[in-house]
Amino acid sequence: MSAHLCPKCGENTIYFDGICHSCSQRQRRDEILNLSADEVEAMILKIADRIDEIEKWDEICNDFWAIFSLLGIHDPRIARAAAAKEIYYPPELYFSAPDDVKDALVAKLNSLEDNSKNVLNHLLCALAWQGDEQTAELFYELYKNPRPWRKKLHVGTEFYAKIGGWAFDETGERKSLVFDKCLTAVRVKDGKRASQDTNLNPNQNADEPVQIGESTGQKCEFCGCEMLDMLRLKATEPQLAFLNLKHDAIFRCCPTCVGSVRYFCKRGPDGEIELSHDGEGFDESYFSQEDFARLCGMKFKLGGEVSPFYSCFSELDTTVGGYPQWVQDAEYLTCPSCGRTMKHLAQIPFGEMIQGEGVIYVQICDKCEVLGGCFQCT
């Protein structure tokens, strides 16, 4: 079949009958968000009963991801069923699992001598997502006094902790790397919010508490592409009070070089953004004028509060706060000013916006308010 626009959204190009992947995912999302309490309970029981099918990445896996990410459900019955079958992947199965499940994970960990079939790796990821204080103490103990199997792993427990959204320092003090609260940034199309009749004048976006993809007039030192304020959050917005911002949060980057450069943005004494980076960019820009116009022409408004795992469902919406869904390994940046591990601030589905691929992860140092960002794709 020849290329044509998706009949539902009228934006994404497809080569088959039906609707595009993004529209299909939005339909699935709406179905899950509108489930009744009885339907959710039935889905939990089905997942627990058929937990051994979760590794097939089919119905049971899809159902688990849907209720976990969109509804924030992490039911002990699912965790207990997985532990009983010694299924440790995906590790999100064990988020905040009860003590008896944690004890089973630790007992299994203590019985292992190597990383046969990747079980050790999966167990440490599962414990990181379980993440209670006793687990944090265990991870710190394993960091200070590694077991013989540590040599079989590429990284230590200080990295595994970050997979669960937390970290510990040299003294064992624990720090959260995520915000428990999560909001969406809702794209406004044709002068209307996708789900509400909210009119928006072309010049009105400047007053919105969230802005994405704003042109700056500044040129990239590597490829010459125009730099974008990929994210701007207003510190005075009541909905964003949970972020504890002292100043507007601005993350600026080159849309071409963000794939190979980690950018850091610090507010200077005059209020202007001071930009630094880690890595080398490209010699020429691959970001087309069409992509530039498409991204800069988008308007966004803050949506309501959603599950903290909302971004784990699909690369559809920009989220502020909550947990990141890493495409690759967890990549929490180090603040260039104070050396502390930065905290996840926002996830931007860059590929979804430009009909490409990849995600931009924006992070913040809660001490210095330096913003950093990195990019991941499959």
Tab-separated table of C-alpha atoms in Angstrom:
chain	number	residue	atom	x	y	z
A	1	MET	CA	0.000	0.000	0.000
A	2	SER	CA	1.244	3.488	-0.807
A	3	ALA	CA	2.102	5.992	1.895
A	4	HIS	CA	-0.804	7.968	3.316
A	5	LEU	CA	-1.675	9.914	6.446
A	6	CYS	CA	-3.304	8.161	9.380
A	7	PRO	CA	-7.068	8.736	8.973
A	8	LYS	CA	-7.463	9.355	12.714
A	9	CYS	CA	-4.767	11.934	13.520
A	10	GLY	CA	-4.058	13.164	9.996
A	11	GLU	CA	-0.371	13.624	10.874
A	12	ASN	CA	1.584	10.376	10.908
A	13	THR	CA	2.446	8.623	7.642
A	14	ILE	CA	1.491	4.943	7.442
A	15	TYR	CA	1.778	2.250	4.775
A	16	PHE	CA	-1.111	-0.012	5.808
A	17	ASP	CA	-4.841	-0.016	6.441
A	18	GLY	CA	-6.035	1.186	9.831
A	19	ILE	CA	-4.524	3.806	12.121
A	20	CYS	CA	-0.973	4.682	13.183
A	21	HIS	CA	0.777	3.202	16.208
A	22	SER	CA	0.387	6.409	18.211
A	23	CYS	CA	-3.377	6.524	17.689
A	24	SER	CA	-3.637	2.823	18.508
A	25	GLN	CA	-1.754	3.398	21.763
A	26	ARG	CA	-3.992	6.346	22.633
A	27	GLN	CA	-7.056	4.157	22.149
A	28	ARG	CA	-5.563	1.515	24.429
A	29	ARG	CA	-4.699	4.178	27.003
A	30	ASP	CA	-8.251	5.516	27.023
A	31	GLU	CA	-9.630	1.992	27.432
A	32	ILE	CA	-7.446	1.348	30.487
A	33	LEU	CA	-8.181	4.722	32.082
A	34	ASN	CA	-11.910	4.026	31.788
A	35	LEU	CA	-11.888	0.532	33.302
A	36	SER	CA	-14.309	-0.060	36.155
A	37	ALA	CA	-13.080	-1.243	39.562
A	38	ASP	CA	-14.404	-4.737	38.813
A	39	GLU	CA	-12.607	-4.814	35.461
A	40	VAL	CA	-9.341	-3.756	37.101
A	41	GLU	CA	-9.722	-6.456	39.760
A	42	ALA	CA	-10.356	-9.074	37.076
A	43	MET	CA	-7.239	-7.959	35.220
A	44	ILE	CA	-5.117	-8.190	38.395
A	45	LEU	CA	-6.345	-11.728	39.040
A	46	LYS	CA	-5.691	-12.728	35.425
A	47	ILE	CA	-2.131	-11.384	35.536
A	48	ALA	CA	-1.383	-13.129	38.842
A	49	ASP	CA	-2.899	-16.403	37.619
A	50	ARG	CA	-1.002	-16.358	34.322
A	51	ILE	CA	2.184	-14.669	35.527
A	52	ASP	CA	4.373	-17.272	33.818
A	53	GLU	CA	3.216	-15.818	30.477
A	54	ILE	CA	4.596	-12.355	31.186
A	55	GLU	CA	7.925	-13.153	29.556
A	56	LYS	CA	6.156	-13.784	26.234
A	57	TRP	CA	5.626	-10.007	25.840
A	58	ASP	CA	2.036	-10.642	24.837
A	59	GLU	CA	-1.360	-10.195	26.520
A	60	ILE	CA	-0.275	-10.600	30.159
A	61	CYS	CA	2.765	-8.384	29.761
A	62	ASN	CA	0.727	-5.709	27.976
A	63	ASP	CA	-1.975	-5.808	30.643
A	64	PHE	CA	0.547	-5.508	33.460
A	65	TRP	CA	2.285	-2.533	31.848
A	66	ALA	CA	-1.049	-0.843	31.227
A	67	ILE	CA	-2.389	-1.005	34.784
A	68	PHE	CA	1.021	-0.341	36.334
A	69	SER	CA	1.881	2.691	34.227
A	70	LEU	CA	-1.526	4.269	33.696
A	71	LEU	CA	-3.296	3.350	36.936
A	72	GLY	CA	-0.278	3.099	39.236
A	73	ILE	CA	-1.316	-0.389	40.344
A	74	HIS	CA	1.363	-2.544	41.972
A	75	ASP	CA	-0.703	-5.248	43.632
A	76	PRO	CA	1.014	-7.598	46.138
A	77	ARG	CA	-0.814	-10.551	44.597
A	78	ILE	CA	1.050	-10.017	41.340
A	79	ALA	CA	4.407	-9.651	43.113
A	80	ARG	CA	3.793	-12.785	45.198
A	81	ALA	CA	2.801	-14.799	42.128
A	82	ALA	CA	5.943	-13.681	40.294
A	83	ALA	CA	8.219	-14.456	43.256
A	84	ALA	CA	6.657	-17.901	43.679
A	85	LYS	CA	7.487	-18.718	40.047
A	86	GLU	CA	10.931	-17.076	40.361
A	87	ILE	CA	10.091	-14.577	37.637
A	88	TYR	CA	12.121	-11.426	38.171
A	89	TYR	CA	11.588	-9.551	34.924
A	90	PRO	CA	10.263	-6.974	34.330
A	91	PRO	CA	11.542	-5.638	37.678
A	92	GLU	CA	8.613	-3.228	37.979
A	93	LEU	CA	6.600	-6.259	39.110
A	94	TYR	CA	8.168	-5.703	42.520
A	95	PHE	CA	7.625	-1.983	43.067
A	96	SER	CA	7.013	-1.493	46.824
A	97	ALA	CA	6.447	-5.237	47.228
A	98	PRO	CA	5.663	-6.370	50.814
A	99	ASP	CA	8.250	-7.744	53.229
A	100	ASP	CA	7.560	-11.417	52.524
A	101	VAL	CA	8.249	-10.870	48.819
A	102	LYS	CA	11.380	-8.853	49.569
A	103	ASP	CA	12.595	-11.619	51.885
A	104	ALA	CA	12.085	-14.165	49.086
A	105	LEU	CA	14.119	-12.005	46.706
A	106	VAL	CA	16.932	-11.605	49.233
A	107	ALA	CA	16.938	-15.343	49.978
A	108	LYS	CA	17.263	-16.080	46.273
A	109	LEU	CA	20.048	-13.505	45.986
A	110	ASN	CA	21.928	-15.128	48.869
A	111	SER	CA	21.722	-18.513	47.139
A	112	LEU	CA	23.385	-17.343	43.930
A	113	GLU	CA	27.061	-17.615	43.108
A	114	ASP	CA	27.070	-16.276	39.544
A	115	ASN	CA	24.896	-14.526	36.971
A	116	SER	CA	23.731	-17.656	35.169
A	117	LYS	CA	20.846	-16.869	32.774
A	118	ASN	CA	21.065	-13.232	33.923
A	119	VAL	CA	19.137	-14.093	37.117
A	120	LEU	CA	21.458	-12.082	39.364
A	121	ASN	CA	21.024	-8.992	37.212
A	122	HIS	CA	17.234	-9.343	37.190
A	123	LEU	CA	17.124	-9.921	40.956
A	124	LEU	CA	19.075	-6.759	41.706
A	125	CYS	CA	16.809	-4.776	39.381
A	126	ALA	CA	13.751	-6.242	41.116
A	127	LEU	CA	15.117	-5.360	44.552
A	128	ALA	CA	15.891	-1.838	43.345
A	129	TRP	CA	12.239	-1.399	42.380
A	130	GLN	CA	11.107	-2.897	45.703
A	131	GLY	CA	13.253	-0.192	47.228
A	132	ASP	CA	12.387	-0.071	50.937
A	133	GLU	CA	14.828	1.023	53.650
A	134	GLN	CA	16.056	-2.510	54.339
A	135	THR	CA	16.792	-2.968	50.644
A	136	ALA	CA	18.683	0.334	50.633
A	137	GLU	CA	20.749	-0.876	53.595
A	138	LEU	CA	21.439	-4.164	51.793
A	139	PHE	CA	22.565	-2.355	48.640
A	140	TYR	CA	24.890	-0.140	50.646
A	141	GLU	CA	26.341	-3.173	52.439
A	142	LEU	CA	26.903	-4.913	49.081
A	143	TYR	CA	28.540	-1.737	47.795
A	144	LYS	CA	30.954	-1.567	50.744
A	145	ASN	CA	31.542	-5.320	50.944
A	146	PRO	CA	30.955	-6.867	47.502
A	147	ARG	CA	30.087	-10.542	47.195
A	148	PRO	CA	32.231	-12.750	44.920
A	149	TRP	CA	29.554	-12.551	42.219
A	150	ARG	CA	30.140	-8.788	41.887
A	151	LYS	CA	32.952	-9.637	39.449
A	152	LYS	CA	30.346	-11.198	37.150
A	153	LEU	CA	28.496	-7.880	36.802
A	154	HIS	CA	29.382	-4.773	34.809
A	155	VAL	CA	28.188	-2.415	37.575
A	156	GLY	CA	27.628	-2.446	41.328
A	157	THR	CA	24.579	-1.885	43.495
A	158	GLU	CA	25.147	1.882	43.371
A	159	PHE	CA	24.008	1.698	39.728
A	160	TYR	CA	21.211	-0.820	40.283
A	161	ALA	CA	19.636	1.492	42.866
A	162	LYS	CA	19.196	4.136	40.173
A	163	ILE	CA	17.134	1.708	38.101
A	164	GLY	CA	14.566	1.911	40.898
A	165	GLY	CA	14.709	5.711	41.006
A	166	TRP	CA	16.930	6.251	44.059
A	167	ALA	CA	20.590	6.485	45.008
A	168	PHE	CA	22.874	6.438	48.040
A	169	ASP	CA	26.081	8.317	48.793
A	170	GLU	CA	29.369	7.210	50.348
A	171	THR	CA	27.826	7.303	53.823
A	172	GLY	CA	24.782	5.270	52.794
A	173	GLU	CA	22.392	8.220	52.889
A	174	ARG	CA	19.534	7.598	50.525
A	175	LYS	CA	18.215	10.112	47.990
A	176	SER	CA	15.189	9.891	45.714
A	177	LEU	CA	15.913	10.589	42.047
A	178	VAL	CA	12.269	11.042	41.081
A	179	PHE	CA	9.219	13.065	42.035
A	180	ASP	CA	6.268	11.076	43.367
A	181	LYS	CA	3.860	13.445	41.619
A	182	CYS	CA	3.476	13.511	37.842
A	183	LEU	CA	1.693	15.837	35.409
A	184	THR	CA	1.265	15.679	31.659
A	185	ALA	CA	1.922	18.441	29.160
A	186	VAL	CA	-1.078	18.204	26.842
A	187	ARG	CA	-0.617	19.191	23.230
A	188	VAL	CA	-3.170	21.677	21.911
A	189	LYS	CA	-4.290	21.072	18.344
A	190	ASP	CA	-6.198	23.446	16.072
A	191	GLY	CA	-6.778	25.900	18.871
A	192	LYS	CA	-8.280	23.234	21.136
A	193	ARG	CA	-6.934	20.972	23.774
A	194	ALA	CA	-7.233	17.392	22.589
A	195	SER	CA	-9.841	16.575	25.231
A	196	GLN	CA	-11.366	19.957	26.039
A	197	ASP	CA	-12.665	22.987	24.157
A	198	THR	CA	-9.923	25.336	25.335
A	199	ASN	CA	-9.223	28.090	22.811
A	200	LEU	CA	-5.619	29.196	22.476
A	201	ASN	CA	-4.464	32.232	20.526
A	202	PRO	CA	-1.154	31.886	18.626
A	203	ASN	CA	0.630	34.312	20.983
A	204	GLN	CA	-0.892	32.829	24.107
A	205	ASN	CA	1.634	30.024	24.519
A	206	ALA	CA	4.185	32.420	26.016
A	207	ASP	CA	1.990	32.681	29.107
A	208	GLU	CA	1.634	28.929	29.553
A	209	PRO	CA	3.469	27.369	32.537
A	210	VAL	CA	4.964	24.728	30.232
A	211	GLN	CA	6.605	25.436	26.888
A	212	ILE	CA	8.307	22.908	24.627
A	213	GLY	CA	10.416	23.535	21.549
A	214	GLU	CA	10.742	27.331	21.588
A	215	SER	CA	13.239	28.920	19.180
A	216	THR	CA	16.062	30.981	20.690
A	217	GLY	CA	17.934	32.481	17.733
A	218	GLN	CA	21.145	31.001	19.161
A	219	LYS	CA	23.191	28.731	16.864
A	220	CYS	CA	24.753	25.399	17.803
A	221	GLU	CA	28.551	25.606	18.004
A	222	PHE	CA	28.853	22.171	16.391
A	223	CYS	CA	26.369	21.941	13.512
A	224	GLY	CA	24.947	25.447	13.179
A	225	CYS	CA	21.350	24.390	13.824
A	226	GLU	CA	19.245	26.783	15.867
A	227	MET	CA	19.209	25.968	19.567
A	228	LEU	CA	15.823	25.355	21.154
A	229	ASP	CA	14.481	25.858	24.628
A	230	MET	CA	13.290	22.286	24.613
A	231	LEU	CA	11.575	22.760	27.973
A	232	ARG	CA	10.560	25.763	30.036
A	233	LEU	CA	8.615	25.443	33.301
A	234	LYS	CA	7.327	28.466	35.199
A	235	ALA	CA	8.349	28.493	38.841
A	236	THR	CA	5.268	30.518	39.842
A	237	GLU	CA	2.772	27.968	38.507
A	238	PRO	CA	0.793	26.482	41.454
A	239	GLN	CA	0.498	23.086	39.738
A	240	LEU	CA	4.303	22.892	39.645
A	241	ALA	CA	4.819	23.783	43.314
A	242	PHE	CA	5.868	20.192	44.064
A	243	LEU	CA	9.050	20.805	42.027
A	244	ASN	CA	10.185	23.514	44.505
A	245	LEU	CA	11.572	25.712	41.723
A	246	LYS	CA	13.136	29.018	42.742
A	247	HIS	CA	13.404	30.187	39.127
A	248	ASP	CA	11.889	29.158	35.811
A	249	ALA	CA	13.416	25.852	34.727
A	250	ILE	CA	14.877	26.106	31.213
A	251	PHE	CA	16.562	23.300	29.296
A	252	ARG	CA	18.234	24.446	26.077
A	253	CYS	CA	19.817	22.150	23.514
A	254	CYS	CA	20.493	21.589	19.833
A	255	PRO	CA	17.806	19.292	18.351
A	256	THR	CA	20.448	17.654	16.139
A	257	CYS	CA	23.321	17.239	18.590
A	258	VAL	CA	21.226	16.284	21.638
A	259	GLY	CA	21.637	12.704	20.420
A	260	SER	CA	25.365	12.773	21.184
A	261	VAL	CA	25.806	15.672	23.626
A	262	ARG	CA	24.646	16.001	27.226
A	263	TYR	CA	23.619	19.610	27.780
A	264	PHE	CA	23.629	21.504	31.081
A	265	CYS	CA	21.859	24.813	31.664
A	266	LYS	CA	22.587	27.164	34.551
A	267	ARG	CA	21.034	30.537	35.247
A	268	GLY	CA	23.712	33.233	35.275
A	269	PRO	CA	23.839	36.335	37.529
A	270	ASP	CA	22.052	38.338	34.829
A	271	GLY	CA	19.306	35.736	34.496
A	272	GLU	CA	20.573	34.494	31.136
A	273	ILE	CA	21.134	30.789	30.504
A	274	GLU	CA	24.752	29.641	30.717
A	275	LEU	CA	25.192	26.538	28.591
A	276	SER	CA	27.790	23.797	29.014
A	277	HIS	CA	28.021	20.345	27.504
A	278	ASP	CA	29.636	16.932	27.670
A	279	GLY	CA	30.396	15.233	24.367
A	280	GLU	CA	30.941	16.214	20.742
A	281	GLY	CA	28.177	17.215	18.359
A	282	PHE	CA	27.738	16.662	14.630
A	283	ASP	CA	29.474	18.580	11.841
A	284	GLU	CA	26.197	19.407	10.122
A	285	SER	CA	22.553	19.657	11.108
A	286	TYR	CA	20.186	16.812	10.306
A	287	PHE	CA	17.150	18.566	11.772
A	288	SER	CA	15.045	19.640	8.795
A	289	GLN	CA	13.227	22.938	8.472
A	290	GLU	CA	10.021	20.906	8.312
A	291	ASP	CA	10.805	19.296	11.671
A	292	PHE	CA	11.801	22.668	13.098
A	293	ALA	CA	8.565	24.327	11.992
A	294	ARG	CA	6.519	21.361	13.205
A	295	LEU	CA	8.053	21.347	16.682
A	296	CYS	CA	8.129	25.113	17.197
A	297	GLY	CA	4.526	25.356	16.028
A	298	MET	CA	3.218	23.026	18.725
A	299	LYS	CA	1.357	24.432	21.723
A	300	PHE	CA	1.070	22.753	25.116
A	301	LYS	CA	-0.906	23.143	28.325
A	302	LEU	CA	-0.427	21.463	31.679
A	303	GLY	CA	-2.788	18.561	32.145
A	304	GLY	CA	-3.960	16.988	35.368
A	305	GLU	CA	-2.087	14.697	37.735
A	306	VAL	CA	-1.501	11.167	36.471
A	307	SER	CA	0.157	7.992	37.745
A	308	PRO	CA	3.854	8.539	38.569
A	309	PHE	CA	4.629	5.737	36.082
A	310	TYR	CA	2.562	7.294	33.291
A	311	SER	CA	5.531	7.671	30.950
A	312	CYS	CA	6.207	3.917	31.160
A	313	PHE	CA	3.141	3.167	29.018
A	314	SER	CA	4.229	4.601	25.693
A	315	GLU	CA	6.235	7.441	24.178
A	316	LEU	CA	3.137	9.576	23.647
A	317	ASP	CA	3.059	12.485	26.072
A	318	THR	CA	5.502	14.787	27.770
A	319	THR	CA	5.475	14.200	31.515
A	320	VAL	CA	6.707	16.470	34.297
A	321	GLY	CA	7.780	14.653	37.446
A	322	GLY	CA	7.150	10.977	38.041
A	323	TYR	CA	9.425	8.143	36.949
A	324	PRO	CA	11.304	8.007	33.642
A	325	GLN	CA	10.954	5.108	31.244
A	326	TRP	CA	14.506	4.572	30.043
A	327	VAL	CA	14.878	3.304	26.485
A	328	GLN	CA	18.354	2.040	27.391
A	329	ASP	CA	20.045	1.870	30.809
A	330	ALA	CA	19.194	4.372	33.542
A	331	GLU	CA	21.254	7.508	32.872
A	332	TYR	CA	21.078	9.944	35.757
A	333	LEU	CA	23.517	12.787	35.149
A	334	THR	CA	26.012	14.360	37.539
A	335	CYS	CA	25.587	18.056	38.296
A	336	PRO	CA	28.623	19.900	36.874
A	337	SER	CA	28.432	22.463	39.689
A	338	CYS	CA	28.254	20.331	42.840
A	339	GLY	CA	28.837	16.749	41.707
A	340	ARG	CA	25.521	15.448	43.059
A	341	THR	CA	23.357	13.000	41.112
A	342	MET	CA	20.608	14.888	39.323
A	343	LYS	CA	16.896	14.188	39.661
A	344	HIS	CA	14.460	13.297	36.873
A	345	LEU	CA	12.374	16.328	35.940
A	346	ALA	CA	10.641	15.648	32.634
A	347	GLN	CA	10.418	13.148	29.804
A	348	ILE	CA	9.897	14.501	26.277
A	349	PRO	CA	8.900	12.046	23.503
A	350	PHE	CA	11.038	13.823	20.919
A	351	GLY	CA	10.540	11.165	18.246
A	352	GLU	CA	6.764	11.310	18.594
A	353	MET	CA	6.848	15.052	17.968
A	354	ILE	CA	8.931	14.950	14.791
A	355	GLN	CA	7.833	11.555	13.399
A	356	GLY	CA	11.206	10.100	14.290
A	357	GLU	CA	12.372	8.242	17.357
A	358	GLY	CA	13.941	8.832	20.719
A	359	VAL	CA	13.264	10.422	24.088
A	360	ILE	CA	14.831	13.439	25.809
A	361	TYR	CA	15.222	13.115	29.583
A	362	VAL	CA	15.486	16.438	31.413
A	363	GLN	CA	16.986	16.385	34.914
A	364	ILE	CA	17.560	18.922	37.670
A	365	CYS	CA	19.983	19.355	40.545
A	366	ASP	CA	17.728	20.095	43.500
A	367	LYS	CA	20.593	21.975	45.166
A	368	CYS	CA	21.925	24.149	42.313
A	369	GLU	CA	18.864	24.162	40.001
A	370	VAL	CA	21.163	23.281	37.114
A	371	LEU	CA	19.227	21.465	34.392
A	372	GLY	CA	20.730	18.662	32.347
A	373	GLY	CA	19.463	16.469	29.583
A	374	CYS	CA	20.282	13.344	27.639
A	375	PHE	CA	18.748	11.465	24.727
A	376	GLN	CA	18.076	7.762	24.224
A	377	CYS	CA	16.627	5.741	21.367
A	378	THR	CA	16.412	2.111	20.293
